[in-house]
Amino acid sequence: MDVNNEREQLIKLWKNFGSEVKPASEPNLKTLDQIAVNFAPGTFFYYVFDFANYETAYVHPNVKKMSGIDSDTFNLEKFIARVHPDDLSQVLKKEEYVSKFLLEYLQPEDMLNYKISYVVRIKKPDDNYYFNLHQAVALSITNTGSLAKVLCTETDISHLGNPPLNTISFIDLKGDKSYFNLDINHFDLEEKLFFESPLTKQEMNILTKISFGLKDSDIAEQMNISINTVRTHRKNIIRKENANNMVEVVASYIRRGYL
């Protein structure tokens, strides 16, 4: 498959994600900037894409510095034109698995609970490439159960080393059933459901929420525990991972494909 055909296949796939039906609910967009700042372990930009109408709802101005695309003219076609040609076939595979996962393995209401995460190389304005961590989470769905608005955060993680390009993760933001670091060439949802970690299920749940940018008070409220309990878990996570701070822990788990 040539590069142009792969790009066309990606656009066709993304157009099938949504629906022209008006979304059943609208997200609170006021908190997106704060979420994205904490969501990203490096220089980042983010955008909100409305699959229901196949249009961009908002683009962070950092997109110009990172990819050379103006925020007011950004679209998915321009962004995938910045993808490394050798990575296009892998991105197509990943997005096909995203479609399969969302439409075949989840109930519509569960789409809001999962974060999609994978790495792809993106061309910078100077024509060099950086390792880009793509993270996407649904903000709303249509009243027919299709994707509506999706928050996508794109982060330069080149400073974390050489992350795998052939894996994808589906991460349950509630800390329940997640699928980590799946090999797109040997795709098996059950194969990587669990991984060896010194963290308890609750600690992993908290780490996931931290990586998503939630404050201790928000985590405490969501999990129905005290803020002091959350802070104790933070300390235990850092201790168990032999890290200096939570940033190191999050970076390590992202590098291994577990966040």
PDB file of C-alpha atoms in Angstrom:
ATOM      1  CA  MET A   1       0.000   0.000   0.000  1.00  0.00           C
ATOM      2  CA  ASP A   2       1.513   3.402  -0.976  1.00  0.00           C
ATOM      3  CA  VAL A   3       1.660   6.454   1.298  1.00  0.00           C
ATOM      4  CA  ASN A   4      -1.242   8.327  -0.306  1.00  0.00           C
ATOM      5  CA  ASN A   5      -3.467   5.264  -0.168  1.00  0.00           C
ATOM      6  CA  GLU A   6      -2.622   4.687   3.502  1.00  0.00           C
ATOM      7  CA  ARG A   7      -3.549   8.301   4.289  1.00  0.00           C
ATOM      8  CA  GLU A   8      -6.832   7.917   2.410  1.00  0.00           C
ATOM      9  CA  GLN A   9      -7.605   4.733   4.343  1.00  0.00           C
ATOM     10  CA  LEU A  10      -6.980   6.539   7.650  1.00  0.00           C
ATOM     11  CA  ILE A  11      -9.318   9.392   6.738  1.00  0.00           C
ATOM     12  CA  LYS A  12     -12.010   6.927   5.623  1.00  0.00           C
ATOM     13  CA  LEU A  13     -11.645   5.031   8.903  1.00  0.00           C
ATOM     14  CA  TRP A  14     -11.901   8.194  11.023  1.00  0.00           C
ATOM     15  CA  LYS A  15     -14.985   9.341   9.139  1.00  0.00           C
ATOM     16  CA  ASN A  16     -16.631   6.028  10.031  1.00  0.00           C
ATOM     17  CA  PHE A  17     -16.000   6.617  13.753  1.00  0.00           C
ATOM     18  CA  GLY A  18     -18.666   9.269  14.042  1.00  0.00           C
ATOM     19  CA  SER A  19     -22.167  10.066  13.009  1.00  0.00           C
ATOM     20  CA  GLU A  20     -24.012  13.136  11.758  1.00  0.00           C
ATOM     21  CA  VAL A  21     -26.426  12.831  14.686  1.00  0.00           C
ATOM     22  CA  LYS A  22     -26.167  15.612  17.253  1.00  0.00           C
ATOM     23  CA  PRO A  23     -24.190  14.517  20.361  1.00  0.00           C
ATOM     24  CA  ALA A  24     -26.334  13.429  23.281  1.00  0.00           C
ATOM     25  CA  SER A  25     -24.187  15.440  25.695  1.00  0.00           C
ATOM     26  CA  GLU A  26     -21.564  18.164  25.443  1.00  0.00           C
ATOM     27  CA  PRO A  27     -18.274  18.088  27.386  1.00  0.00           C
ATOM     28  CA  ASN A  28     -17.146  20.798  29.771  1.00  0.00           C
ATOM     29  CA  LEU A  29     -14.382  22.352  27.699  1.00  0.00           C
ATOM     30  CA  LYS A  30     -13.222  24.791  30.393  1.00  0.00           C
ATOM     31  CA  THR A  31     -10.994  22.221  32.102  1.00  0.00           C
ATOM     32  CA  LEU A  32      -9.291  20.850  28.971  1.00  0.00           C
ATOM     33  CA  ASP A  33      -6.219  23.058  29.147  1.00  0.00           C
ATOM     34  CA  GLN A  34      -5.528  22.080  32.762  1.00  0.00           C
ATOM     35  CA  ILE A  35      -6.073  18.399  31.946  1.00  0.00           C
ATOM     36  CA  ALA A  36      -3.745  18.499  28.946  1.00  0.00           C
ATOM     37  CA  VAL A  37      -0.960  20.309  30.848  1.00  0.00           C
ATOM     38  CA  ASN A  38      -0.813  17.481  33.402  1.00  0.00           C
ATOM     39  CA  PHE A  39      -1.642  14.807  30.833  1.00  0.00           C
ATOM     40  CA  ALA A  40       1.536  15.436  28.846  1.00  0.00           C
ATOM     41  CA  PRO A  41       5.039  14.409  30.026  1.00  0.00           C
ATOM     42  CA  GLY A  42       6.775  16.886  27.713  1.00  0.00           C
ATOM     43  CA  THR A  43       6.124  19.625  25.147  1.00  0.00           C
ATOM     44  CA  PHE A  44       2.595  19.104  23.855  1.00  0.00           C
ATOM     45  CA  PHE A  45      -0.376  20.396  21.969  1.00  0.00           C
ATOM     46  CA  TYR A  46      -3.913  19.137  22.045  1.00  0.00           C
ATOM     47  CA  TYR A  47      -7.045  19.392  19.996  1.00  0.00           C
ATOM     48  CA  VAL A  48     -10.698  18.524  20.331  1.00  0.00           C
ATOM     49  CA  PHE A  49     -12.069  16.696  17.316  1.00  0.00           C
ATOM     50  CA  ASP A  50     -15.774  16.373  16.638  1.00  0.00           C
ATOM     51  CA  PHE A  51     -16.237  13.059  14.830  1.00  0.00           C
ATOM     52  CA  ALA A  52     -19.993  13.634  14.659  1.00  0.00           C
ATOM     53  CA  ASN A  53     -19.396  16.485  12.208  1.00  0.00           C
ATOM     54  CA  TYR A  54     -15.822  15.575  11.208  1.00  0.00           C
ATOM     55  CA  GLU A  55     -14.347  18.915  12.190  1.00  0.00           C
ATOM     56  CA  THR A  56     -11.862  20.308  14.699  1.00  0.00           C
ATOM     57  CA  ALA A  57     -13.466  22.043  17.660  1.00  0.00           C
ATOM     58  CA  TYR A  58     -10.289  23.534  19.189  1.00  0.00           C
ATOM     59  CA  VAL A  59      -6.511  23.363  18.610  1.00  0.00           C
ATOM     60  CA  HIS A  60      -3.850  24.409  21.131  1.00  0.00           C
ATOM     61  CA  PRO A  61      -1.401  26.989  19.655  1.00  0.00           C
ATOM     62  CA  ASN A  62       1.638  24.779  20.415  1.00  0.00           C
ATOM     63  CA  VAL A  63       0.771  22.848  17.241  1.00  0.00           C
ATOM     64  CA  LYS A  64       2.638  25.469  15.189  1.00  0.00           C
ATOM     65  CA  LYS A  65       5.873  25.051  17.162  1.00  0.00           C
ATOM     66  CA  MET A  66       5.701  21.263  17.130  1.00  0.00           C
ATOM     67  CA  SER A  67       4.471  20.466  13.625  1.00  0.00           C
ATOM     68  CA  GLY A  68       4.528  23.680  11.623  1.00  0.00           C
ATOM     69  CA  ILE A  69       0.745  23.635  11.164  1.00  0.00           C
ATOM     70  CA  ASP A  70      -1.186  26.792  12.055  1.00  0.00           C
ATOM     71  CA  SER A  71      -3.820  26.219  14.736  1.00  0.00           C
ATOM     72  CA  ASP A  72      -6.503  27.954  12.674  1.00  0.00           C
ATOM     73  CA  THR A  73      -5.922  25.713   9.638  1.00  0.00           C
ATOM     74  CA  PHE A  74      -5.212  22.429  11.462  1.00  0.00           C
ATOM     75  CA  ASN A  75      -7.063  19.315  10.314  1.00  0.00           C
ATOM     76  CA  LEU A  76      -6.441  15.563  10.449  1.00  0.00           C
ATOM     77  CA  GLU A  77      -5.332  15.429   6.820  1.00  0.00           C
ATOM     78  CA  LYS A  78      -2.542  17.945   7.473  1.00  0.00           C
ATOM     79  CA  PHE A  79      -1.500  16.182  10.659  1.00  0.00           C
ATOM     80  CA  ILE A  80      -1.176  12.724   9.130  1.00  0.00           C
ATOM     81  CA  ALA A  81       0.870  14.315   6.334  1.00  0.00           C
ATOM     82  CA  ARG A  82       3.464  14.959   9.070  1.00  0.00           C
ATOM     83  CA  VAL A  83       3.576  11.267  10.083  1.00  0.00           C
ATOM     84  CA  HIS A  84       6.802   9.468   9.167  1.00  0.00           C
ATOM     85  CA  PRO A  85       6.105   7.503   5.936  1.00  0.00           C
ATOM     86  CA  ASP A  86       7.444   4.307   7.533  1.00  0.00           C
ATOM     87  CA  ASP A  87       4.935   4.672  10.397  1.00  0.00           C
ATOM     88  CA  LEU A  88       1.790   5.172   8.321  1.00  0.00           C
ATOM     89  CA  SER A  89       0.973   1.490   7.903  1.00  0.00           C
ATOM     90  CA  GLN A  90       1.371   1.014  11.676  1.00  0.00           C
ATOM     91  CA  VAL A  91      -0.875   3.980  12.456  1.00  0.00           C
ATOM     92  CA  LEU A  92      -3.501   2.552  10.090  1.00  0.00           C
ATOM     93  CA  LYS A  93      -3.315  -0.794  11.929  1.00  0.00           C
ATOM     94  CA  LYS A  94      -3.559   0.919  15.308  1.00  0.00           C
ATOM     95  CA  GLU A  95      -6.595   2.947  14.300  1.00  0.00           C
ATOM     96  CA  GLU A  96      -8.258  -0.160  12.868  1.00  0.00           C
ATOM     97  CA  TYR A  97      -7.792  -1.810  16.264  1.00  0.00           C
ATOM     98  CA  VAL A  98      -9.147   1.323  17.958  1.00  0.00           C
ATOM     99  CA  SER A  99     -12.279   0.993  15.826  1.00  0.00           C
ATOM    100  CA  LYS A 100     -12.525  -2.719  16.607  1.00  0.00           C
ATOM    101  CA  PHE A 101     -12.057  -2.134  20.329  1.00  0.00           C
ATOM    102  CA  LEU A 102     -14.566   0.712  20.600  1.00  0.00           C
ATOM    103  CA  LEU A 103     -17.262  -0.790  18.411  1.00  0.00           C
ATOM    104  CA  GLU A 104     -16.957  -4.514  19.144  1.00  0.00           C
ATOM    105  CA  TYR A 105     -15.640  -4.789  22.709  1.00  0.00           C
ATOM    106  CA  LEU A 106     -17.294  -1.852  24.476  1.00  0.00           C
ATOM    107  CA  GLN A 107     -20.782  -0.659  25.190  1.00  0.00           C
ATOM    108  CA  PRO A 108     -21.262   2.938  23.932  1.00  0.00           C
ATOM    109  CA  GLU A 109     -21.303   4.415  27.453  1.00  0.00           C
ATOM    110  CA  ASP A 110     -17.985   2.677  28.241  1.00  0.00           C
ATOM    111  CA  MET A 111     -16.208   4.603  25.458  1.00  0.00           C
ATOM    112  CA  LEU A 112     -15.951   7.531  27.882  1.00  0.00           C
ATOM    113  CA  ASN A 113     -13.891   5.447  30.327  1.00  0.00           C
ATOM    114  CA  TYR A 114     -10.972   4.537  28.064  1.00  0.00           C
ATOM    115  CA  LYS A 115      -7.823   6.307  26.950  1.00  0.00           C
ATOM    116  CA  ILE A 116      -6.106   5.208  23.725  1.00  0.00           C
ATOM    117  CA  SER A 117      -2.322   5.518  23.761  1.00  0.00           C
ATOM    118  CA  TYR A 118       0.401   4.853  21.175  1.00  0.00           C
ATOM    119  CA  VAL A 119       3.609   6.379  19.764  1.00  0.00           C
ATOM    120  CA  VAL A 120       4.239   7.654  16.227  1.00  0.00           C
ATOM    121  CA  ARG A 121       6.999   9.766  14.682  1.00  0.00           C
ATOM    122  CA  ILE A 122       5.933  13.268  13.601  1.00  0.00           C
ATOM    123  CA  LYS A 123       7.844  15.708  11.392  1.00  0.00           C
ATOM    124  CA  LYS A 124       8.882  18.961  13.053  1.00  0.00           C
ATOM    125  CA  PRO A 125       9.090  22.343  11.271  1.00  0.00           C
ATOM    126  CA  ASP A 126      12.837  21.741  10.709  1.00  0.00           C
ATOM    127  CA  ASP A 127      11.969  18.456   8.886  1.00  0.00           C
ATOM    128  CA  ASN A 128      13.448  16.270  11.633  1.00  0.00           C
ATOM    129  CA  TYR A 129      11.176  13.803  13.437  1.00  0.00           C
ATOM    130  CA  TYR A 130      10.257  13.437  17.081  1.00  0.00           C
ATOM    131  CA  PHE A 131       8.626  10.576  19.011  1.00  0.00           C
ATOM    132  CA  ASN A 132       5.025  11.641  19.549  1.00  0.00           C
ATOM    133  CA  LEU A 133       2.847  10.121  22.263  1.00  0.00           C
ATOM    134  CA  HIS A 134      -0.726  10.160  20.960  1.00  0.00           C
ATOM    135  CA  GLN A 135      -3.365   9.958  23.700  1.00  0.00           C
ATOM    136  CA  ALA A 136      -7.068  10.129  22.959  1.00  0.00           C
ATOM    137  CA  VAL A 137     -10.101  10.013  25.214  1.00  0.00           C
ATOM    138  CA  ALA A 138     -13.759  10.418  24.287  1.00  0.00           C
ATOM    139  CA  LEU A 139     -15.461  13.433  25.830  1.00  0.00           C
ATOM    140  CA  SER A 140     -18.945  12.717  24.511  1.00  0.00           C
ATOM    141  CA  ILE A 141     -20.883  10.273  22.353  1.00  0.00           C
ATOM    142  CA  THR A 142     -23.848  10.739  20.053  1.00  0.00           C
ATOM    143  CA  ASN A 143     -27.345   9.574  20.924  1.00  0.00           C
ATOM    144  CA  THR A 144     -26.776   6.630  18.566  1.00  0.00           C
ATOM    145  CA  GLY A 145     -23.642   5.470  20.423  1.00  0.00           C
ATOM    146  CA  SER A 146     -20.984   6.793  18.024  1.00  0.00           C
ATOM    147  CA  LEU A 147     -18.002   8.942  18.922  1.00  0.00           C
ATOM    148  CA  ALA A 148     -18.719  12.657  19.185  1.00  0.00           C
ATOM    149  CA  LYS A 149     -16.038  14.932  20.698  1.00  0.00           C
ATOM    150  CA  VAL A 150     -12.605  13.424  21.424  1.00  0.00           C
ATOM    151  CA  LEU A 151      -9.682  15.051  23.246  1.00  0.00           C
ATOM    152  CA  CYS A 152      -6.351  14.195  21.597  1.00  0.00           C
ATOM    153  CA  THR A 153      -3.073  15.147  23.278  1.00  0.00           C
ATOM    154  CA  GLU A 154       0.142  14.973  21.217  1.00  0.00           C
ATOM    155  CA  THR A 155       3.371  15.043  23.248  1.00  0.00           C
ATOM    156  CA  ASP A 156       7.063  15.051  22.335  1.00  0.00           C
ATOM    157  CA  ILE A 157       8.533  12.174  24.396  1.00  0.00           C
ATOM    158  CA  SER A 158      11.854  11.928  22.550  1.00  0.00           C
ATOM    159  CA  HIS A 159      13.577  12.657  25.869  1.00  0.00           C
ATOM    160  CA  LEU A 160      12.246   9.324  27.205  1.00  0.00           C
ATOM    161  CA  GLY A 161      14.388   7.281  24.818  1.00  0.00           C
ATOM    162  CA  ASN A 162      13.192   5.059  21.983  1.00  0.00           C
ATOM    163  CA  PRO A 163       9.641   3.974  22.805  1.00  0.00           C
ATOM    164  CA  PRO A 164       8.063   1.062  20.898  1.00  0.00           C
ATOM    165  CA  LEU A 165       6.268   2.036  17.687  1.00  0.00           C
ATOM    166  CA  ASN A 166       4.395  -1.232  17.182  1.00  0.00           C
ATOM    167  CA  THR A 167       2.261  -1.226  20.337  1.00  0.00           C
ATOM    168  CA  ILE A 168      -1.016   0.282  21.501  1.00  0.00           C
ATOM    169  CA  SER A 169      -2.713   0.489  24.910  1.00  0.00           C
ATOM    170  CA  PHE A 170      -6.374   0.772  25.906  1.00  0.00           C
ATOM    171  CA  ILE A 171      -6.398   2.152  29.440  1.00  0.00           C
ATOM    172  CA  ASP A 172      -9.456   2.139  31.674  1.00  0.00           C
ATOM    173  CA  LEU A 173      -9.483   5.483  33.484  1.00  0.00           C
ATOM    174  CA  LYS A 174     -11.453   3.890  36.329  1.00  0.00           C
ATOM    175  CA  GLY A 175      -8.557   1.511  36.983  1.00  0.00           C
ATOM    176  CA  ASP A 176     -10.446  -1.614  35.988  1.00  0.00           C
ATOM    177  CA  LYS A 177      -9.883  -3.668  32.819  1.00  0.00           C
ATOM    178  CA  SER A 178      -6.990  -2.199  30.836  1.00  0.00           C
ATOM    179  CA  TYR A 179      -5.004  -3.640  27.915  1.00  0.00           C
ATOM    180  CA  PHE A 180      -1.377  -2.585  27.938  1.00  0.00           C
ATOM    181  CA  ASN A 181       1.311  -2.519  25.292  1.00  0.00           C
ATOM    182  CA  LEU A 182      -0.469  -4.731  22.716  1.00  0.00           C
ATOM    183  CA  ASP A 183       1.670  -5.746  19.744  1.00  0.00           C
ATOM    184  CA  ILE A 184      -0.226  -4.633  16.635  1.00  0.00           C
ATOM    185  CA  ASN A 185       1.357  -7.445  14.616  1.00  0.00           C
ATOM    186  CA  HIS A 186       0.056 -10.096  17.055  1.00  0.00           C
ATOM    187  CA  PHE A 187      -3.047  -8.404  18.383  1.00  0.00           C
ATOM    188  CA  ASP A 188      -4.596 -10.183  21.370  1.00  0.00           C
ATOM    189  CA  LEU A 189      -6.627  -8.233  23.914  1.00  0.00           C
ATOM    190  CA  GLU A 190      -6.270 -10.825  26.644  1.00  0.00           C
ATOM    191  CA  GLU A 191      -2.531 -11.285  26.212  1.00  0.00           C
ATOM    192  CA  LYS A 192      -1.547  -8.025  27.924  1.00  0.00           C
ATOM    193  CA  LEU A 193      -4.443  -7.526  30.271  1.00  0.00           C
ATOM    194  CA  PHE A 194      -2.110  -7.722  33.260  1.00  0.00           C
ATOM    195  CA  PHE A 195       1.557  -6.898  33.692  1.00  0.00           C
ATOM    196  CA  GLU A 196       4.073  -7.259  36.477  1.00  0.00           C
ATOM    197  CA  SER A 197       4.033  -4.206  38.717  1.00  0.00           C
ATOM    198  CA  PRO A 198       4.687  -3.653  42.412  1.00  0.00           C
ATOM    199  CA  LEU A 199       1.597  -1.426  42.573  1.00  0.00           C
ATOM    200  CA  THR A 200      -1.736  -2.559  43.920  1.00  0.00           C
ATOM    201  CA  LYS A 201      -4.880  -2.202  41.811  1.00  0.00           C
ATOM    202  CA  GLN A 202      -5.862   0.925  43.745  1.00  0.00           C
ATOM    203  CA  GLU A 203      -2.388   2.442  43.358  1.00  0.00           C
ATOM    204  CA  MET A 204      -2.494   1.722  39.620  1.00  0.00           C
ATOM    205  CA  ASN A 205      -5.899   3.353  39.466  1.00  0.00           C
ATOM    206  CA  ILE A 206      -4.522   6.458  41.179  1.00  0.00           C
ATOM    207  CA  LEU A 207      -1.437   6.534  38.935  1.00  0.00           C
ATOM    208  CA  THR A 208      -3.682   6.392  35.866  1.00  0.00           C
ATOM    209  CA  LYS A 209      -5.762   9.302  37.154  1.00  0.00           C
ATOM    210  CA  ILE A 210      -2.608  11.278  37.931  1.00  0.00           C
ATOM    211  CA  SER A 211      -1.342  10.698  34.378  1.00  0.00           C
ATOM    212  CA  PHE A 212      -4.703  12.006  33.154  1.00  0.00           C
ATOM    213  CA  GLY A 213      -4.094  15.254  35.011  1.00  0.00           C
ATOM    214  CA  LEU A 214      -6.489  14.888  37.938  1.00  0.00           C
ATOM    215  CA  LYS A 215      -5.658  16.679  41.173  1.00  0.00           C
ATOM    216  CA  ASP A 216      -5.551  14.836  44.508  1.00  0.00           C
ATOM    217  CA  SER A 217      -8.877  16.388  45.500  1.00  0.00           C
ATOM    218  CA  ASP A 218     -10.515  15.188  42.258  1.00  0.00           C
ATOM    219  CA  ILE A 219      -9.108  11.673  42.713  1.00  0.00           C
ATOM    220  CA  ALA A 220     -10.315  11.552  46.303  1.00  0.00           C
ATOM    221  CA  GLU A 221     -13.801  12.601  45.244  1.00  0.00           C
ATOM    222  CA  GLN A 222     -13.977  10.103  42.362  1.00  0.00           C
ATOM    223  CA  MET A 223     -12.714   7.200  44.475  1.00  0.00           C
ATOM    224  CA  ASN A 224     -14.645   8.187  47.601  1.00  0.00           C
ATOM    225  CA  ILE A 225     -11.515   8.271  49.759  1.00  0.00           C
ATOM    226  CA  SER A 226      -9.824  11.051  51.719  1.00  0.00           C
ATOM    227  CA  ILE A 227      -7.264  13.352  50.146  1.00  0.00           C
ATOM    228  CA  ASN A 228      -4.745  12.174  52.771  1.00  0.00           C
ATOM    229  CA  THR A 229      -5.258   8.588  51.560  1.00  0.00           C
ATOM    230  CA  VAL A 230      -4.522   9.715  48.010  1.00  0.00           C
ATOM    231  CA  ARG A 231      -1.340  11.454  49.168  1.00  0.00           C
ATOM    232  CA  THR A 232      -0.265   8.341  51.078  1.00  0.00           C
ATOM    233  CA  HIS A 233      -0.750   6.268  47.936  1.00  0.00           C
ATOM    234  CA  ARG A 234       1.336   8.810  46.006  1.00  0.00           C
ATOM    235  CA  LYS A 235       4.216   8.361  48.445  1.00  0.00           C
ATOM    236  CA  ASN A 236       3.910   4.575  48.305  1.00  0.00           C
ATOM    237  CA  ILE A 237       3.900   4.567  44.491  1.00  0.00           C
ATOM    238  CA  ILE A 238       7.082   6.656  44.378  1.00  0.00           C
ATOM    239  CA  ARG A 239       8.730   4.443  47.011  1.00  0.00           C
ATOM    240  CA  LYS A 240       7.785   1.154  45.317  1.00  0.00           C
ATOM    241  CA  GLU A 241       9.079   2.399  41.960  1.00  0.00           C
ATOM    242  CA  ASN A 242      12.328   3.718  43.502  1.00  0.00           C
ATOM    243  CA  ALA A 243      11.656   7.078  41.868  1.00  0.00           C
ATOM    244  CA  ASN A 244      12.444  10.612  42.982  1.00  0.00           C
ATOM    245  CA  ASN A 245       9.015  11.982  42.142  1.00  0.00           C
ATOM    246  CA  MET A 246       5.729  11.170  40.436  1.00  0.00           C
ATOM    247  CA  VAL A 247       6.908  12.621  37.125  1.00  0.00           C
ATOM    248  CA  GLU A 248       9.558   9.886  36.930  1.00  0.00           C
ATOM    249  CA  VAL A 249       6.971   7.192  37.648  1.00  0.00           C
ATOM    250  CA  VAL A 250       4.538   8.449  35.014  1.00  0.00           C
ATOM    251  CA  ALA A 251       7.354   8.788  32.459  1.00  0.00           C
ATOM    252  CA  SER A 252       8.535   5.236  33.163  1.00  0.00           C
ATOM    253  CA  TYR A 253       5.066   3.772  32.715  1.00  0.00           C
ATOM    254  CA  ILE A 254       4.492   5.760  29.530  1.00  0.00           C
ATOM    255  CA  ARG A 255       7.832   4.611  28.126  1.00  0.00           C
ATOM    256  CA  ARG A 256       6.842   0.989  28.758  1.00  0.00           C
ATOM    257  CA  GLY A 257       3.403   1.524  27.235  1.00  0.00           C
ATOM    258  CA  TYR A 258       1.415   1.118  30.448  1.00  0.00           C
ATOM    259  CA  LEU A 259      -0.061   4.655  30.545  1.00  0.00           C
TER     260      LEU A 259
END
